[in-house]
XYZ file of C-alpha atoms in Angstrom:
674
model
C 22.978 45.798 19.880
C 24.191 45.685 16.252
C 23.693 41.893 16.170
C 20.212 42.344 17.628
C 19.331 44.888 14.969
C 20.706 42.561 12.288
C 18.561 39.691 13.594
C 15.459 41.893 13.694
C 16.086 43.040 10.104
C 16.545 39.384 9.090
C 13.224 38.400 10.720
C 11.360 41.343 9.183
C 12.689 40.433 5.743
C 11.607 36.794 6.197
C 8.158 37.945 7.350
C 7.820 40.107 4.218
C 8.818 37.151 2.023
C 6.317 34.872 3.772
C 3.520 37.436 3.379
C 4.348 37.733 -0.347
C 4.151 33.933 -0.708
C 0.766 33.932 1.061
C -0.497 36.694 -1.261
C 0.531 34.569 -4.274
C -1.127 31.515 -2.751
C -4.335 33.482 -2.074
C -4.403 34.802 -5.651
C -3.939 31.268 -6.976
C -6.643 29.998 -4.611
C -9.080 32.652 -5.834
C -8.403 31.540 -9.432
C -9.067 27.916 -8.444
C -12.382 28.895 -6.819
C -13.403 30.922 -9.850
C -12.505 28.000 -12.131
C -14.573 25.569 -10.040
C -17.582 27.881 -10.203
C -17.244 28.210 -13.999
C -16.872 24.445 -14.450
C -20.003 23.806 -12.355
C -22.218 26.244 -14.273
C -20.967 24.961 -17.638
C -21.369 21.260 -16.797
C -23.972 20.825 -14.035
C -26.685 19.647 -16.495
C -24.401 16.817 -17.688
C -23.225 15.641 -14.249
C -24.074 12.013 -13.354
C -27.585 11.296 -12.105
C -26.409 10.114 -8.679
C -24.709 13.432 -7.934
C -21.226 12.006 -7.219
C -19.469 14.464 -9.523
C -21.476 17.371 -8.090
C -20.570 16.271 -4.552
C -16.859 15.982 -5.423
C -16.923 19.433 -7.006
C -18.588 20.962 -3.927
C -16.063 19.276 -1.589
C -13.115 20.546 -3.648
C -14.614 24.048 -3.561
C -15.114 23.887 0.218
C -11.544 22.639 0.766
C -10.112 25.485 -1.303
C -12.203 28.080 0.584
C -10.981 26.641 3.916
C -7.366 26.733 2.695
C -7.780 30.385 1.728
C -9.245 31.219 5.137
C -6.287 29.559 6.884
C -3.881 31.508 4.691
C -5.691 34.766 5.519
C -5.369 34.054 9.258
C -1.640 33.432 8.845
C -1.278 36.649 6.868
C -3.066 38.633 9.603
C -0.784 37.161 12.269
C 2.392 37.858 10.292
C 1.299 41.432 9.588
C 0.828 41.958 13.338
C 4.277 40.484 13.886
C 5.793 43.007 11.469
C 5.140 45.601 14.189
C 6.684 43.549 17.018
C 7.967 40.086 16.017
C 9.273 39.044 19.450
C 9.732 40.323 22.994
C 11.985 37.757 24.637
C 14.913 35.428 24.064
C 16.165 32.424 26.020
C 19.523 30.709 25.428
C 19.033 27.162 26.739
C 21.770 24.550 26.928
C 20.215 21.088 26.989
C 21.693 18.520 29.371
C 24.603 16.781 27.620
C 24.949 19.427 24.878
C 27.983 21.707 24.408
C 26.258 24.768 22.968
C 22.997 26.503 23.930
C 20.035 26.762 21.555
C 18.509 30.212 21.081
C 14.735 30.618 21.301
C 13.042 33.905 20.388
C 9.541 34.311 21.847
C 6.697 36.299 20.302
C 2.965 36.512 19.790
C 2.935 33.479 17.476
C 5.085 30.835 15.773
C 7.002 31.894 12.688
C 9.110 29.737 10.361
C 10.391 30.429 6.853
C 8.080 27.692 5.573
C 5.452 25.400 7.093
C 7.119 22.475 8.873
C 10.523 24.134 9.289
C 12.090 24.934 12.672
C 10.542 28.136 14.010
C 12.589 31.325 13.991
C 10.138 32.648 16.639
C 8.185 30.530 19.119
C 4.611 31.203 20.214
C 4.428 32.512 23.807
C 2.189 29.500 24.554
C 4.673 26.899 23.269
C 6.154 24.568 25.944
C 9.664 25.978 25.507
C 8.407 29.531 26.162
C 7.729 28.555 29.766
C 11.491 28.960 30.291
C 11.109 32.726 29.783
C 8.260 33.089 32.283
C 9.215 30.584 34.986
C 12.992 30.653 35.381
C 15.951 32.961 35.907
C 19.481 32.133 34.706
C 20.671 28.711 35.849
C 19.085 25.267 35.996
C 15.712 25.067 34.248
C 13.328 22.644 32.551
C 10.151 22.512 30.519
C 7.564 19.848 29.755
C 7.687 18.986 26.047
C 5.410 16.472 24.264
C 8.298 13.973 24.434
C 8.897 14.420 28.159
C 10.743 16.683 30.594
C 13.580 18.636 28.962
C 16.257 19.695 31.439
C 19.268 21.956 31.136
C 20.561 25.425 31.935
C 19.539 28.927 30.895
C 22.797 30.666 29.970
C 21.267 33.986 28.924
C 17.907 35.794 28.863
C 16.942 38.932 26.967
C 13.970 41.269 27.026
C 12.933 43.532 24.148
C 10.439 46.191 23.315
C 9.898 46.505 19.557
C 7.438 48.910 17.989
C 6.837 49.554 14.274
C 9.729 47.234 13.468
C 12.264 49.239 15.558
C 13.984 48.148 18.785
C 13.071 50.582 21.584
C 15.177 48.641 24.068
C 16.832 45.254 24.404
C 18.917 44.081 27.327
C 20.120 40.966 29.074
C 18.423 40.341 32.404
C 18.821 37.852 35.237
C 15.201 38.273 36.321
C 12.279 37.061 34.181
C 10.591 40.439 34.039
C 12.750 43.246 35.323
C 10.872 45.451 37.812
C 11.814 48.568 35.845
C 10.212 47.105 32.705
C 7.088 46.113 34.619
C 6.929 49.584 36.186
C 7.182 51.195 32.755
C 4.376 48.989 31.402
C 2.114 49.536 34.410
C 2.901 53.242 34.575
C 1.830 53.807 30.986
C -1.384 55.678 30.268
C -4.724 53.903 30.334
C -6.209 52.770 27.055
C -9.740 52.186 25.810
C -8.940 48.486 25.568
C -7.446 46.008 28.009
C -3.768 45.413 27.264
C -2.402 41.961 26.493
C 0.258 40.984 29.038
C 2.421 38.461 27.175
C 5.543 40.610 27.690
C 5.005 40.903 31.455
C 3.341 37.642 32.560
C 4.488 36.863 36.100
C 5.433 33.353 37.259
C 2.273 32.909 39.361
C 0.143 34.190 36.467
C 1.853 31.803 34.030
C 0.961 28.831 36.247
C -2.732 29.774 35.959
C -2.557 30.411 32.197
C -0.944 27.025 31.453
C -3.185 25.032 33.812
C -4.862 22.265 31.783
C -5.479 19.789 34.608
C -8.189 21.446 36.683
C -11.752 21.170 35.395
C -12.986 24.088 37.500
C -10.426 26.821 38.131
C -11.465 29.658 40.449
C -9.349 32.823 40.588
C -9.978 34.942 43.669
C -8.026 38.128 42.990
C -7.779 41.590 44.467
C -8.658 44.518 42.189
C -5.799 45.185 39.769
C -4.215 41.729 40.139
C -4.690 41.037 36.416
C -7.233 38.238 36.867
C -9.296 39.157 33.768
C -6.168 39.383 31.609
C -4.911 36.081 33.000
C -8.272 34.392 32.324
C -8.318 35.613 28.701
C -4.699 34.569 28.151
C -5.606 31.187 29.652
C -8.378 30.786 27.069
C -5.886 31.664 24.303
C -3.496 29.050 25.716
C -6.194 26.348 25.939
C -7.243 27.010 22.326
C -3.598 26.654 21.264
C -3.004 23.594 23.440
C -6.096 21.588 22.380
C -6.924 22.662 18.829
C -8.404 19.249 17.936
C -11.131 19.363 20.589
C -11.599 23.041 21.448
C -12.624 25.847 19.093
C -13.572 29.456 19.772
C -17.245 28.532 19.189
C -17.006 26.105 22.164
C -16.254 28.901 24.647
C -18.651 31.366 26.261
C -17.745 34.364 28.432
C -20.338 35.722 30.836
C -19.310 39.354 31.212
C -20.896 42.187 33.257
C -22.064 44.493 30.436
C -21.633 45.623 26.840
C -18.960 48.224 27.602
C -16.796 45.653 29.376
C -17.283 43.246 26.447
C -16.004 45.952 24.092
C -13.098 46.671 26.458
C -11.799 43.075 26.265
C -12.945 42.172 22.731
C -9.576 42.653 21.012
C -7.490 40.478 23.360
C -7.997 37.064 21.733
C -7.576 38.299 18.134
C -4.420 40.109 19.293
C -3.158 36.788 20.685
C -3.806 35.017 17.399
C -7.236 33.529 18.187
C -10.748 34.158 16.921
C -13.077 36.139 19.123
C -15.471 34.131 21.242
C -19.084 34.453 22.337
C -19.773 36.953 25.095
C -22.996 37.862 26.815
C -24.322 38.865 30.206
C -26.126 36.249 32.269
C -28.916 38.777 32.820
C -29.522 39.098 29.083
C -29.554 35.307 28.810
C -32.123 35.099 31.643
C -34.372 37.740 30.054
C -34.360 35.826 26.761
C -35.210 32.583 28.552
C -38.204 34.222 30.273
C -39.510 35.963 27.139
C -42.376 33.481 26.802
C -43.367 34.082 30.450
C -43.347 37.874 30.673
C -43.181 40.899 28.388
C -40.141 42.315 30.201
C -37.850 42.031 33.228
C -36.266 44.669 35.445
C -32.494 44.706 35.046
C -29.812 44.426 37.708
C -28.926 48.106 37.479
C -32.483 49.091 38.335
C -32.187 46.942 41.471
C -28.790 48.459 42.391
C -30.188 51.971 42.021
C -33.086 51.082 44.334
C -30.780 49.354 46.830
C -28.567 52.455 47.031
C -31.619 54.378 48.278
C -33.362 51.634 50.251
C -31.401 48.814 51.902
C -34.607 46.737 52.210
C -34.518 46.167 48.431
C -31.105 44.531 48.660
C -32.145 42.449 51.664
C -35.262 41.166 49.906
C -33.238 40.262 46.813
C -30.739 38.382 49.004
C -33.561 36.537 50.765
C -34.954 35.340 47.427
C -31.553 33.915 46.500
C -30.971 32.258 49.893
C -30.762 28.578 50.759
C -33.936 28.880 52.846
C -35.872 30.269 49.863
C -34.518 27.434 47.694
C -35.672 24.852 50.252
C -39.146 26.410 50.237
C -39.231 26.227 46.443
C -38.158 22.563 46.389
C -40.881 21.825 48.926
C -43.463 23.642 46.793
C -42.360 21.800 43.645
C -43.059 18.477 45.388
C -46.470 19.826 46.367
C -47.138 20.637 42.668
C -46.615 16.995 41.643
C -50.205 16.299 42.755
C -51.716 19.785 43.032
C -51.093 20.708 39.395
C -52.449 17.468 37.931
C -55.948 16.456 36.886
C -55.661 12.988 35.312
C -58.411 11.713 33.028
C -58.773 8.823 30.620
C -57.997 9.624 26.973
C -60.317 8.494 24.196
C -59.374 8.886 20.578
C -61.670 7.406 17.962
C -62.097 3.771 19.110
C -58.931 3.828 21.231
C -59.085 4.372 25.014
C -56.187 4.947 27.445
C -57.324 4.627 31.079
C -56.176 7.306 33.525
C -54.534 4.610 35.680
C -52.119 3.823 32.803
C -51.263 7.501 32.359
C -50.709 7.934 36.130
C -48.463 4.877 36.237
C -46.284 6.176 33.383
C -46.292 9.723 34.801
C -45.101 8.767 38.293
C -42.842 5.810 37.524
C -41.413 5.488 34.005
C -41.014 9.250 33.411
C -40.568 10.476 36.985
C -37.095 11.872 36.161
C -38.523 14.200 33.484
C -39.376 17.712 34.828
C -43.054 18.090 35.727
C -44.230 20.374 32.894
C -42.252 18.426 30.258
C -43.348 15.027 31.604
C -46.814 14.813 30.084
C -45.327 15.353 26.634
C -42.993 12.393 27.239
C -45.977 10.274 28.347
C -47.974 11.384 25.322
C -45.137 10.577 22.873
C -44.754 7.111 24.416
C -48.482 6.344 24.158
C -48.702 7.877 20.689
C -45.932 5.518 19.486
C -47.927 2.643 20.957
C -51.075 3.772 19.130
C -49.298 4.256 15.786
C -47.692 0.807 16.078
C -51.087 -0.730 16.843
C -52.758 1.095 13.942
C -49.848 0.455 11.568
C -49.723 4.086 10.448
C -48.375 7.470 11.499
C -50.855 10.120 12.553
C -50.871 13.232 10.367
C -49.883 16.498 12.075
C -53.421 17.800 12.554
C -54.444 14.582 14.339
C -51.308 14.635 16.518
C -52.321 18.131 17.713
C -55.746 16.850 18.814
C -54.115 13.908 20.573
C -51.626 16.211 22.311
C -54.296 18.659 23.511
C -56.017 15.903 25.459
C -52.824 15.329 27.478
C -51.940 18.997 27.912
C -55.351 19.662 29.509
C -54.383 17.419 32.408
C -52.287 20.288 33.785
C -54.401 22.676 35.851
C -52.103 25.406 34.435
C -48.756 25.560 32.666
C -48.297 29.317 33.125
C -44.942 29.689 34.904
C -45.694 33.296 35.888
C -48.869 32.218 37.678
C -47.236 29.178 39.300
C -44.333 31.267 40.601
C -46.728 33.933 41.899
C -48.606 31.262 43.867
C -45.295 30.052 45.268
C -44.463 33.578 46.496
C -47.676 33.574 48.521
C -46.860 30.085 49.796
C -43.427 31.379 50.942
C -44.916 34.442 52.675
C -44.219 37.098 50.010
C -46.532 39.342 48.022
C -47.673 37.716 44.752
C -46.869 39.143 41.322
C -49.573 41.337 39.732
C -52.240 39.259 37.956
C -52.046 40.915 34.527
C -51.974 39.815 30.851
C -48.602 38.823 29.306
C -48.067 42.186 27.576
C -48.288 44.019 30.941
C -46.065 41.674 32.897
C -42.790 43.020 34.318
C -40.737 40.639 36.449
C -38.911 42.422 39.313
C -35.157 41.724 39.218
C -35.323 39.997 42.608
C -37.650 37.380 41.034
C -35.833 36.864 37.698
C -33.467 34.090 38.781
C -35.846 32.344 41.206
C -38.333 32.170 38.307
C -35.630 30.923 35.922
C -34.609 28.296 38.494
C -38.247 27.191 38.738
C -38.494 27.035 34.942
C -35.569 24.604 34.733
C -37.113 22.537 37.524
C -40.443 22.327 35.698
C -39.262 22.185 32.071
C -36.456 20.256 30.380
C -33.699 22.840 29.693
C -32.164 23.103 26.237
C -29.017 21.045 25.687
C -25.942 23.320 25.487
C -23.265 20.661 25.019
C -21.559 22.758 22.334
C -20.135 24.964 25.122
C -17.059 23.149 26.417
C -15.583 25.959 28.503
C -17.426 28.661 30.418
C -15.730 31.816 31.709
C -17.553 33.619 34.529
C -16.271 37.103 35.357
C -17.258 39.075 38.483
C -18.027 35.782 40.242
C -18.865 37.550 43.524
C -21.995 39.032 41.910
C -23.557 35.615 41.277
C -25.786 34.035 43.914
C -25.932 30.403 44.981
C -29.133 30.085 42.920
C -27.442 31.468 39.805
C -24.571 28.972 40.146
C -27.101 26.142 40.488
C -28.694 27.291 37.213
C -25.300 27.568 35.486
C -24.220 24.092 36.658
C -27.424 22.664 35.154
C -27.038 24.507 31.847
C -23.278 24.134 31.362
C -21.832 20.835 32.639
C -18.415 21.787 31.245
C -14.986 23.076 32.279
C -14.974 26.535 33.810
C -12.696 29.449 34.614
C -14.348 31.557 37.318
C -12.851 34.833 38.517
C -13.679 37.753 40.739
C -12.935 39.896 43.783
C -15.009 39.312 46.924
C -14.458 42.960 47.987
C -16.420 44.126 44.901
C -19.645 42.301 45.837
C -22.730 44.207 44.668
C -24.352 43.724 48.055
C -24.120 45.230 51.510
C -22.230 42.181 52.776
C -19.036 40.863 51.216
C -19.694 37.478 49.569
C -17.030 34.784 49.180
C -18.548 32.331 46.686
C -15.652 29.879 47.126
C -17.346 28.758 50.348
C -20.332 27.221 48.572
C -19.054 26.531 45.027
C -17.668 23.031 45.853
C -21.158 21.920 46.953
C -22.552 22.981 43.567
C -19.757 22.286 41.070
C -18.046 19.387 42.874
C -15.126 19.066 45.240
C -12.451 19.020 42.519
C -12.260 22.805 42.340
C -8.907 24.542 42.336
C -9.005 27.942 44.033
C -6.060 30.256 43.375
C -5.669 33.572 45.159
C -4.013 36.533 43.477
C -3.217 38.973 46.274
C -0.772 41.230 44.444
C -2.191 44.409 42.931
C -0.441 45.770 39.824
C -2.951 48.329 38.543
C -2.905 51.165 41.059
C -0.132 53.219 42.606
C 0.796 52.325 46.189
C -1.105 55.371 47.447
C -4.350 54.388 45.665
C -4.087 50.671 46.470
C -3.528 51.348 50.198
C -6.492 53.744 50.274
C -8.741 51.155 48.572
C -7.468 48.396 50.856
C -8.497 50.372 53.946
C -11.995 50.900 52.512
C -12.438 47.137 52.093
C -10.684 46.224 55.356
C -8.047 44.204 53.486
C -4.851 43.316 55.310
C -3.260 40.609 53.135
C -2.894 42.525 49.857
C 0.563 42.881 48.284
C 1.157 46.032 46.254
C 3.571 46.418 43.354
C 5.951 49.267 44.204
C 4.838 52.128 41.956
C 4.286 55.482 43.639
C 2.205 58.446 42.538
C 0.171 61.383 43.757
C -1.587 61.026 47.151
C -5.343 60.382 47.067
C -7.244 63.657 47.395
C -10.385 63.710 49.566
C -12.687 66.744 49.767
C -16.137 67.578 51.055
C -18.194 69.598 48.566
C -21.588 71.223 49.075
C -22.826 71.629 45.488
C -22.308 70.059 42.072
C -20.790 73.200 40.563
C -17.799 72.672 42.887
C -17.143 69.342 41.161
C -16.564 71.297 37.951
C -14.161 73.667 39.743
C -12.144 70.784 41.185
C -11.974 68.969 37.863
C -10.800 72.107 36.041
C -7.894 72.240 38.495
C -6.956 68.550 38.269
C -8.091 67.066 34.936
C -5.035 66.349 32.780
C -6.204 65.086 29.398
C -4.087 65.785 26.334
C -1.415 64.495 23.987
C 1.404 64.997 26.475
C -0.692 63.952 29.478
C -3.360 61.325 30.200
C -5.661 59.629 27.695
C -8.501 58.446 29.931
C -10.370 59.847 32.930
C -13.664 59.032 34.609
C -16.178 60.806 36.772
C -18.010 58.106 38.738
C -21.245 58.568 40.663
C -23.427 56.327 42.819
C -26.629 56.702 40.779
C -27.670 57.141 37.168
C -29.547 60.325 38.041
C -26.359 61.940 39.400
C -24.323 60.749 36.418
C -26.796 62.285 33.945
C -26.969 65.543 35.892
C -23.191 66.013 36.103
C -22.723 64.961 32.463
C -25.205 67.659 31.331
C -23.421 70.239 33.487
C -19.997 69.314 32.035
C -21.375 69.347 28.497
C -22.860 72.821 28.970
C -19.696 74.272 30.530
C -17.014 72.628 28.430
C -18.831 71.862 25.164
C -16.317 70.278 22.797
C -13.190 71.465 24.644
C -12.497 67.886 25.783
C -13.665 64.484 24.481
C -16.607 63.727 26.779
C -18.794 60.592 26.777
C -21.634 59.254 28.894
C -21.927 55.509 29.539
C -25.264 54.028 30.552
C -26.622 50.475 30.734
C -27.256 50.414 26.955
C -23.762 51.597 25.943
C -21.564 49.141 24.073
C -18.191 50.870 23.683
C -15.543 52.625 25.722
C -13.900 55.824 24.399
C -10.857 57.953 25.171
C -11.264 61.199 27.064
C -13.508 61.811 30.064
C -16.182 59.165 30.738
C -19.111 59.934 33.031
C -20.866 56.876 34.431
C -21.940 55.035 37.579
C -19.640 52.937 39.759
C -21.402 49.700 38.807
C -20.906 50.244 35.061
C -17.212 51.053 35.598
C -16.483 47.609 37.092
C -13.637 45.912 35.257
C -12.509 49.121 33.517
C -9.520 51.313 34.366
C -8.720 54.993 33.860
C -5.659 57.211 34.312
C -7.616 59.560 36.586
C -10.787 58.876 38.565
C -13.034 61.514 40.150
C -15.654 60.020 42.490
C -18.744 61.823 43.745
C -20.541 60.053 46.605
C -23.125 60.958 49.285
C -22.222 61.479 52.937
C -23.284 59.044 55.642
C -23.593 55.258 55.566
C -26.123 53.685 53.246
C -26.694 50.523 51.234
C -23.556 49.334 49.490
C -21.701 52.669 49.684
C -18.461 51.172 51.028
C -18.236 48.644 48.186
C -19.123 51.387 45.679
C -16.293 53.621 46.933
C -13.873 50.661 46.798
C -14.870 49.892 43.193
C -14.376 53.554 42.209
C -10.986 53.785 43.934
C -9.642 50.633 42.264
C -10.469 51.936 38.764
C -7.702 54.589 39.029
C -4.283 53.890 37.537
C -2.470 57.084 38.559
C -4.675 59.666 40.306
C -7.748 59.409 42.537
C -10.033 62.205 43.758
C -12.840 61.392 46.232
C -15.537 64.056 46.636
C -18.151 63.674 49.373
C -21.395 65.626 48.886
């Protein structure tokens, strides 16, 4: 251990030296920037008339700013490494060599100077695959120059915190079960943990997958699929820096709290944070010109918990049959919506026959409500060429109005409402824009219709899309996404957590939408919960093929209560929040009304005795202590203790709700029926 301590001290000293050099470089860079600014203001009036000197000065300034930013990023990474520089070591003897080379593995590359051999290798580097994929003995890794073969003669695992070795030992296995148990048995945090120290072989294969354009991860609750997906993004950014930047990636996440929960992972792994948003929010923004507001998904879930007909109707409006009806209606609109007339402008006349010919032949591939604009632009170019001049803006508007009037209506709200009647449903209320509220069940059908009738905005800047909670997206939503984002995708979810009465396995229809070259990987091993909790949750979902990591804990406690005050009594007996105990706990209910009611009761009884927070659909952060919220807002999160309050009897999506609640618990689960 003395040698290990000596090596750690050596690394820490080198990190300090490198940080000092960066500080000097940053100070010098700031002086350079200041000097460039002074030079510009003193000399800009005398710079050459063509602006070459000004351009050169601006470019030099921009280059220096970029260099400073790169230095700052390096400094941030090295400061993080001062806490824990590395977590693994592999001694690898290349084929034909007499002595093994030693590779230390950490959160990022570190060398004494740029270009020198690293003292620590990034966990994403090719050679680091030896640590994750092999035990002692024959091993290989794929380097840029080809396959490197040899033998692992020794492997070490470390835990270093605040620059001190907590443990370090030689191990035959990649991740010793005792180490994994210690990591998984630790208390819950208010942020998702990075897993670079405990990545399993099957997880590593997913993270380092660069071949598959569409990668679908079907994983049981607690299998680490979200962590694996985020680590995969970090790996892809590292692997393809020339073509892929953080601004080229978009994560569709369930809600603001979940976004906060995962927000630190990529910066922790040495990458910039990336764009995150919910698909619902995106849809509402896209329909802002159609309606004043839209119902949100949580409103629909609340209704469906009370009335199963709501869920059924929503499912019907996302079904293949409904889509077929819409496609049929859209064909009907090709004639029904149009009223062609000849266009006369000054002494120029365009016969209606010419407009019809262009509309139904040359521009037939343009969506219906964008097509007349394409026809108009084409004929306007013809007119301007003939006249030998460009029309001023005010004249173009007059010209355009004549073409726009050939649509009987361009109001998407009204067109969709007519379609509902055509399909046998009640129409939307005929009200002015400021009084319009689109029911959630109609949000995505209307958005689908919009992209069928209007040319969607080009989103080519997104090169990789991450879809979390894939089981909550309908066939129609995937059709919309495939149209908007023709890019690589990582799609993940758990079919048992479907927000519907029936379990939905989207992998059955995804190949028909995204193409046959989809790689589906199943992650059937649960790491999050104790054996007792995982088995209980598995029975709720009727799962028989789930593997459970061997970590035991307290049996699940089930009780029938008759009034809400008893919930308080039970929690007083079992809640274990404190410095020497747990850090996070949750009380989960089926509806927002119940969550608010119990939160008020707890606040009145306990006041400030414990850290207590309430999470609703507008919340954007996750805090330590006791969180009161609904099951659907807790998706993706985890807590040391979970207390669930649910109604008796069978209704709506109660089974899925109970399963979601159960799988949020790391160590203790209490199920209270009322």
